PDB file of C-alpha atoms and ligand atoms in Angstrom:
ATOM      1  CA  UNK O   1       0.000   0.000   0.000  1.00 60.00           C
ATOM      2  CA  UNK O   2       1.443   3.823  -0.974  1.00 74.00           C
ATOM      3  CA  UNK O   3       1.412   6.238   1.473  1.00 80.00           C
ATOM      4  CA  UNK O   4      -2.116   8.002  -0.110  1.00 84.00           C
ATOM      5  CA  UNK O   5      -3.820   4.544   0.188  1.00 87.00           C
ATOM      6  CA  UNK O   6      -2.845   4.663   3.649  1.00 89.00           C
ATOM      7  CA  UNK O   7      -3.638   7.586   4.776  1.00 91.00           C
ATOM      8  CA  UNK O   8      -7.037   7.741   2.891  1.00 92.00           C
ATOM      9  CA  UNK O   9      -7.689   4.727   4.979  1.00 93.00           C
ATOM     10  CA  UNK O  10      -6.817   6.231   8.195  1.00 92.00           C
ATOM     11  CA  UNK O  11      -9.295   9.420   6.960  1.00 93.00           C
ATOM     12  CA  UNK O  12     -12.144   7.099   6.329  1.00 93.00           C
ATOM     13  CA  UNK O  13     -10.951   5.102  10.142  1.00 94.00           C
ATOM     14  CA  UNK O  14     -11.418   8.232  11.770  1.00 94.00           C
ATOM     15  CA  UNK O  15     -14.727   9.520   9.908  1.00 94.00           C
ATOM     16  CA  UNK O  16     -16.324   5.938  10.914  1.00 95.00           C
ATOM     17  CA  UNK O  17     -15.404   5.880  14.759  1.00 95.00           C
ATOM     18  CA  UNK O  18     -16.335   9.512  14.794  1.00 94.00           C
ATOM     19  CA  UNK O  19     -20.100   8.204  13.240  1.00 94.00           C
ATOM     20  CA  UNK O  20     -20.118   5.576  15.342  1.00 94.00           C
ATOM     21  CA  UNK O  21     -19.770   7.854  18.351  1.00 95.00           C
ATOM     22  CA  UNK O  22     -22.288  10.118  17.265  1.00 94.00           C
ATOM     23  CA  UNK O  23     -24.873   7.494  16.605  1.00 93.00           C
ATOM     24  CA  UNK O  24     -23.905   6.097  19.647  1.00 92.00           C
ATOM     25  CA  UNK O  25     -23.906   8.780  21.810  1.00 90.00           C
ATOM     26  CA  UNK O  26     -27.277   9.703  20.457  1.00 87.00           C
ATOM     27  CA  UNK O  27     -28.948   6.737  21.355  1.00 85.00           C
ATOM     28  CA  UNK O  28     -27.243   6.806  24.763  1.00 84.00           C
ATOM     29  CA  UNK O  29     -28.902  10.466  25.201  1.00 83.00           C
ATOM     30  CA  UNK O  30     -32.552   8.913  23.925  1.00 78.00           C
ATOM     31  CA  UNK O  31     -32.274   6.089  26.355  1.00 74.00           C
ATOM     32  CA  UNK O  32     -31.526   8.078  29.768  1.00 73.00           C
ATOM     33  CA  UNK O  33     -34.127  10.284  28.406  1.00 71.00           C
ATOM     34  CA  UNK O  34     -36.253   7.225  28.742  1.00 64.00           C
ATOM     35  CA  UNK O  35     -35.145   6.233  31.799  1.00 66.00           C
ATOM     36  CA  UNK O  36     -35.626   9.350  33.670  1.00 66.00           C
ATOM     37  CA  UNK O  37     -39.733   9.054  32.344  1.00 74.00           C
ATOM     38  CA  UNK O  38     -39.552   5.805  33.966  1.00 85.00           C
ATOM     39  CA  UNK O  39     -41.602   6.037  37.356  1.00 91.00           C
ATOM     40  CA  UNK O  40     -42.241   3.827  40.131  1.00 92.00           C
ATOM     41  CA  UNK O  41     -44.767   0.647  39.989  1.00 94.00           C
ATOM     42  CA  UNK O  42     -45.024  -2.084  42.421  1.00 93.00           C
ATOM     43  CA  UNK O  43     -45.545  -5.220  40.574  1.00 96.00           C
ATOM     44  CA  UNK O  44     -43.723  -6.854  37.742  1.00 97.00           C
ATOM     45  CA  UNK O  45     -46.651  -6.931  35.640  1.00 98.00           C
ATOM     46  CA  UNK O  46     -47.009  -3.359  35.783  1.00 98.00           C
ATOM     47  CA  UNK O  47     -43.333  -2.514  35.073  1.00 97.00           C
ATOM     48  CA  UNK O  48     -43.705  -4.939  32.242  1.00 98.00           C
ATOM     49  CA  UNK O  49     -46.497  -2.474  30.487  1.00 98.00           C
ATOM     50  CA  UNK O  50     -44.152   0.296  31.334  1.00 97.00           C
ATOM     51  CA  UNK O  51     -41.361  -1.107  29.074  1.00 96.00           C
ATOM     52  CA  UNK O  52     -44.150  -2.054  26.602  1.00 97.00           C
ATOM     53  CA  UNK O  53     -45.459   1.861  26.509  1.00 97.00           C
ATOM     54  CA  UNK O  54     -41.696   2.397  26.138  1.00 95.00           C
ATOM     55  CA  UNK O  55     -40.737  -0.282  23.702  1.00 95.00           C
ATOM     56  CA  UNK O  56     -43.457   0.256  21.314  1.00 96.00           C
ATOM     57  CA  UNK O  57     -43.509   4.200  21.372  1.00 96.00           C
ATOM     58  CA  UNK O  58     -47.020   4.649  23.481  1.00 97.00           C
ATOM     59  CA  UNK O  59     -44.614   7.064  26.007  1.00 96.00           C
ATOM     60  CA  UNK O  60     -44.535   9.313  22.632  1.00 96.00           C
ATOM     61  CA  UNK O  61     -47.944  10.319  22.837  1.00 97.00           C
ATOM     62  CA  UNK O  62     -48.790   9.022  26.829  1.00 97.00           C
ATOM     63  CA  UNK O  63     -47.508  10.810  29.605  1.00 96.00           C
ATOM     64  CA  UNK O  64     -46.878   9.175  32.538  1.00 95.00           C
ATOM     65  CA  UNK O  65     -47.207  12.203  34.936  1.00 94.00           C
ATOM     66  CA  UNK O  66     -50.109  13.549  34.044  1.00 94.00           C
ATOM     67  CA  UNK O  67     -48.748  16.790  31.735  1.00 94.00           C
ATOM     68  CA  UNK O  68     -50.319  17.262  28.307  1.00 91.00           C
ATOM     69  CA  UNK O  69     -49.267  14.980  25.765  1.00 95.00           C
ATOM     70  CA  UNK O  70     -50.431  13.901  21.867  1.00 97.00           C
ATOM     71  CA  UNK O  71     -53.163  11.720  23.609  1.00 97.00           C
ATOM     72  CA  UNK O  72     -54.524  11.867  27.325  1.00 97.00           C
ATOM     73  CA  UNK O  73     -51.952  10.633  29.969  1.00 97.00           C
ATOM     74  CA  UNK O  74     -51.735   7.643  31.801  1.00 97.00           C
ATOM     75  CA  UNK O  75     -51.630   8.922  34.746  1.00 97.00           C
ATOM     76  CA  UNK O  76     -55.727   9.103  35.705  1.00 97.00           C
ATOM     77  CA  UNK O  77     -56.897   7.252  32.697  1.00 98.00           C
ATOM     78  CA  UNK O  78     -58.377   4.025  34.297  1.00 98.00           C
ATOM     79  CA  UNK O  79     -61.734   4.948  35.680  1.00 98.00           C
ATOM     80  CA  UNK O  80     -61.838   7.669  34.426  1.00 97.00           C
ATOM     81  CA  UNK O  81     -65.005   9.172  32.306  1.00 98.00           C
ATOM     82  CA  UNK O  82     -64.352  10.443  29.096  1.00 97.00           C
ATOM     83  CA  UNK O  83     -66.316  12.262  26.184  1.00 97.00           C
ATOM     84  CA  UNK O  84     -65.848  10.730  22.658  1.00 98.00           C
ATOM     85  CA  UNK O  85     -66.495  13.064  19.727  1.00 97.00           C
ATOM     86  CA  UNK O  86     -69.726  11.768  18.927  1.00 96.00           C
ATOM     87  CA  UNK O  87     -71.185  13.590  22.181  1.00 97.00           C
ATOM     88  CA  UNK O  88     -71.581  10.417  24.266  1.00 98.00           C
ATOM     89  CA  UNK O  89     -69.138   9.453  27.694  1.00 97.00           C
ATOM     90  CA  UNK O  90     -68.026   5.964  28.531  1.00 98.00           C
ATOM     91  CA  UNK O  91     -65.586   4.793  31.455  1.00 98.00           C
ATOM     92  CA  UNK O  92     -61.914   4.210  30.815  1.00 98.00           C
ATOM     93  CA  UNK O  93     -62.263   0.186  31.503  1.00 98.00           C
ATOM     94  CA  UNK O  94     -60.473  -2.731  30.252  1.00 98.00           C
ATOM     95  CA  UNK O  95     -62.666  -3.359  27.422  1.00 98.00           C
ATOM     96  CA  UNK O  96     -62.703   0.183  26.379  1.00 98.00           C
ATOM     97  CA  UNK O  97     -58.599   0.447  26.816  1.00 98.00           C
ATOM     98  CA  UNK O  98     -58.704  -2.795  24.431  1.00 98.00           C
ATOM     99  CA  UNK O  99     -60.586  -2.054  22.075  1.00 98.00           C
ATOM    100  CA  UNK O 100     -58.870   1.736  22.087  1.00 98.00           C
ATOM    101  CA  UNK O 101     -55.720  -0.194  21.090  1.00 98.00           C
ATOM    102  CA  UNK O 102     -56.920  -2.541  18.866  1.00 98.00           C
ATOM    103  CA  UNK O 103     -59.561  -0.232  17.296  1.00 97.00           C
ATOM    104  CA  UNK O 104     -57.821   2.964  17.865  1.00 97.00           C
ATOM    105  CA  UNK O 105     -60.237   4.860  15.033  1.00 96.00           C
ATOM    106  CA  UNK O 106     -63.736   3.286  16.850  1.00 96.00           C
ATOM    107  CA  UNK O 107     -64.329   5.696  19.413  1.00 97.00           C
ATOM    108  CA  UNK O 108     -62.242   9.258  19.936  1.00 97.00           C
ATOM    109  CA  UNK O 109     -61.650  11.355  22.800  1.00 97.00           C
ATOM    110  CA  UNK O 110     -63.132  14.048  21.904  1.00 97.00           C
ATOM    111  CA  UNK O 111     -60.650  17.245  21.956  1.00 96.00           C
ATOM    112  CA  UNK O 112     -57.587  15.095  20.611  1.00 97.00           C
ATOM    113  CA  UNK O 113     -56.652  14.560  16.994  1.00 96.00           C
ATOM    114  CA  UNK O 114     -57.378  11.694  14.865  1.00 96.00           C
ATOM    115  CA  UNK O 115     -53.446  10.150  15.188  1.00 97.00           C
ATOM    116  CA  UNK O 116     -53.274   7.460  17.101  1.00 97.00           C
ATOM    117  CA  UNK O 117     -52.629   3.993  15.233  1.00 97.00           C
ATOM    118  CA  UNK O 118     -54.132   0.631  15.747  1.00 98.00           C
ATOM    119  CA  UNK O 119     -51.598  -1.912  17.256  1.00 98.00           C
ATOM    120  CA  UNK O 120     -52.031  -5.689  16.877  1.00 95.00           C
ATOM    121  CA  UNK O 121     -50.897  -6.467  20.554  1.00 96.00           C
ATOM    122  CA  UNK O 122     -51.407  -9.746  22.011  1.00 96.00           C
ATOM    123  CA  UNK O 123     -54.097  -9.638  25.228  1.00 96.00           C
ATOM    124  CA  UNK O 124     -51.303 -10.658  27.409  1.00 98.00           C
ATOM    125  CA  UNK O 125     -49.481  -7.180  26.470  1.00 98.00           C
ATOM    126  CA  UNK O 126     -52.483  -5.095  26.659  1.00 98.00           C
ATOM    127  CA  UNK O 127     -53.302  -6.501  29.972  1.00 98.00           C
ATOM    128  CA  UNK O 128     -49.358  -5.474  31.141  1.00 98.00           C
ATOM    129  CA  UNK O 129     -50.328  -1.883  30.017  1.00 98.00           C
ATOM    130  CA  UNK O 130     -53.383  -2.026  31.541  1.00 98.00           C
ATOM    131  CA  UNK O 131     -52.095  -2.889  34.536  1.00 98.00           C
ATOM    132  CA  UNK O 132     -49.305   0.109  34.214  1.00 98.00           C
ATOM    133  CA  UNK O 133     -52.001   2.711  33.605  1.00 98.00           C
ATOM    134  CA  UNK O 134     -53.546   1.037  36.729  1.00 98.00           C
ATOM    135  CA  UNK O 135     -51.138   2.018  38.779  1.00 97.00           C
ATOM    136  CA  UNK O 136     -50.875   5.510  37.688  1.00 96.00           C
ATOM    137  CA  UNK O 137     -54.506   5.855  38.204  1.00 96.00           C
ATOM    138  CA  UNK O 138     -55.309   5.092  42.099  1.00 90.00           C
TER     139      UNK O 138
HETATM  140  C1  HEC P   1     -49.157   9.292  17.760  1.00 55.24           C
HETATM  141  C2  HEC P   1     -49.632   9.413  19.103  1.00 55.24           C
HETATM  142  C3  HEC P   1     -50.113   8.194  19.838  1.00 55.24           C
HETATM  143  C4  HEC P   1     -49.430   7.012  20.045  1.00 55.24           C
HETATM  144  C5  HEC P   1     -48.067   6.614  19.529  1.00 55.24           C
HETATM  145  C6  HEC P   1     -50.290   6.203  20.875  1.00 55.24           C
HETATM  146  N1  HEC P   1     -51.442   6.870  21.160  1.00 55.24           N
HETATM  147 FE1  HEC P   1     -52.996   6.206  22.296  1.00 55.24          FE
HETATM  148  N2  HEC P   1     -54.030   7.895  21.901  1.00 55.24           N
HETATM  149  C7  HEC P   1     -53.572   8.977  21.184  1.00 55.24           C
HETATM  150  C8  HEC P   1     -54.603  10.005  21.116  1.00 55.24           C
HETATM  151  C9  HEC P   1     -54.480  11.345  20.409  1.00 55.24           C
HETATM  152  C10 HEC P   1     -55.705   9.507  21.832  1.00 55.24           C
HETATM  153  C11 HEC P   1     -57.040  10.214  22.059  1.00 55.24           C
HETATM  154  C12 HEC P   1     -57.885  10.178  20.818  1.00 55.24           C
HETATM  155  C13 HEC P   1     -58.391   8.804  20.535  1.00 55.24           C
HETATM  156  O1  HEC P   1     -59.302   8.347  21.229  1.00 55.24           O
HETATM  157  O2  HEC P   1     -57.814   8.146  19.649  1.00 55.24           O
HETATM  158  C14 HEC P   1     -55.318   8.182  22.310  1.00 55.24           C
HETATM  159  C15 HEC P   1     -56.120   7.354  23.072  1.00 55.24           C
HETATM  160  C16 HEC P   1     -55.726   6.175  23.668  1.00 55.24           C
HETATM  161  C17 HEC P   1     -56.517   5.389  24.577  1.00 55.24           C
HETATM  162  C18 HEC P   1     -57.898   5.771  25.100  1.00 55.24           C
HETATM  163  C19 HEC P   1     -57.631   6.668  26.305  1.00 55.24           C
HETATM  164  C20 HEC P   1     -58.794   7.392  26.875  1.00 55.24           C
HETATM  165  O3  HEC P   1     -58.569   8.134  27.859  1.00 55.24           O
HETATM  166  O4  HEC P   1     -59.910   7.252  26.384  1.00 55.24           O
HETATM  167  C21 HEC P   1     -55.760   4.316  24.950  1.00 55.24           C
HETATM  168  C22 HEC P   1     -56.147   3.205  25.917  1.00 55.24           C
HETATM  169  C23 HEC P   1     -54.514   4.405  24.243  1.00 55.24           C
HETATM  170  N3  HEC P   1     -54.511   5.553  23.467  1.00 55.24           N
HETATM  171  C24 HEC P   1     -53.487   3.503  24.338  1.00 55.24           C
HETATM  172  C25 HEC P   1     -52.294   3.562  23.614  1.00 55.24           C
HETATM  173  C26 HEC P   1     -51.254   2.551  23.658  1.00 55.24           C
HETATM  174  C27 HEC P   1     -51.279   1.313  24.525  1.00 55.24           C
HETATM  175  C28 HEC P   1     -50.272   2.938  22.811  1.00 55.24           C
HETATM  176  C29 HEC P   1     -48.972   2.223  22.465  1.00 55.24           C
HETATM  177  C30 HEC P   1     -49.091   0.826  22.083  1.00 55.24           C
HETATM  178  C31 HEC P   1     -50.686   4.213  22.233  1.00 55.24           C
HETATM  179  N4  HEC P   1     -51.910   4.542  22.748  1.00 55.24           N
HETATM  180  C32 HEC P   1     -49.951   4.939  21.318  1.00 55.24           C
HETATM  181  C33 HEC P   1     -52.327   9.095  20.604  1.00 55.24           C
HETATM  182  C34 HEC P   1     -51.370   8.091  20.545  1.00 55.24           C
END
């Protein structure tokens, strides 16, 4: 190898750690973001729907604390009454936090936009995030 191969090499060594860092360091940054969201719960099956909400991007849009998000928070959700957008109220229960997932376009909260998707989630995860929401609702 001549000198110029060499040295091209070392450029394009440097240019991929220095990526590598970047990309690294940025997902290092998203994930203690993450981490500091995470709150308290006192049963495994709880703290499993909290890595779910994490895992599957629900924390985008679901607050955990209560503040304003995308969609209502967790925090209060389970029990709680809420008006759809076709003028009628039903309780937050576990068939209604189901089908929400499931269904997500079926029946709107009325006051929040049309965004959320549907998510194919096995009953066994849905009943983990139910469970999480739960929590943050006594
Ligand atoms: C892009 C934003 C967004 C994401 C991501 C999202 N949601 Fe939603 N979600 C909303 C919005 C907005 C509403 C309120 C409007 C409606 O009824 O769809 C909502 C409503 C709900 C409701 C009904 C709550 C209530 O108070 O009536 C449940 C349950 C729910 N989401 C669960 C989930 C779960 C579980 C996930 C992750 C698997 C998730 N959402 C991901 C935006 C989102």
């Amino acid at each position: 190898m001549n000198s110029k191969n060499s040295r091209l090499w070392l450029d394009l060594s440097v240019a991929f750690i220095l990526v590598v860092l970047l990309i690294g360091g940025g997902m290092l940054i998203y994930q203690l973001n993450f981490d500091a969201m995470e709150v308290e719960v006192d049963n495994a099956l709880a703290q499993r729907g909290q890595e779910i909400s994490t895992q599957e991007g629900c924390i985008a849009c679901h607050t955990v604390d209560g503040s304003l998000g995308v969609g209502p928070s967790w925090q209060g959700m389970i029990g709680r009454i809420e008006t759809l957008d076709n003028g009628t109220s039903i309780v937050v229960d576990e068939v209604y936090f189901l089908e929400s997932i499931r269904y997500a376009k079926r029946k709107m909260v009325d006051g929040y936009p049309n965004v959320m998707p549907s998510y194919m989630m096995e009953e066994e995860e849905i009943d983990a995030l139910f469970a999480f929401a739960s929590q943050l609702s006594q």
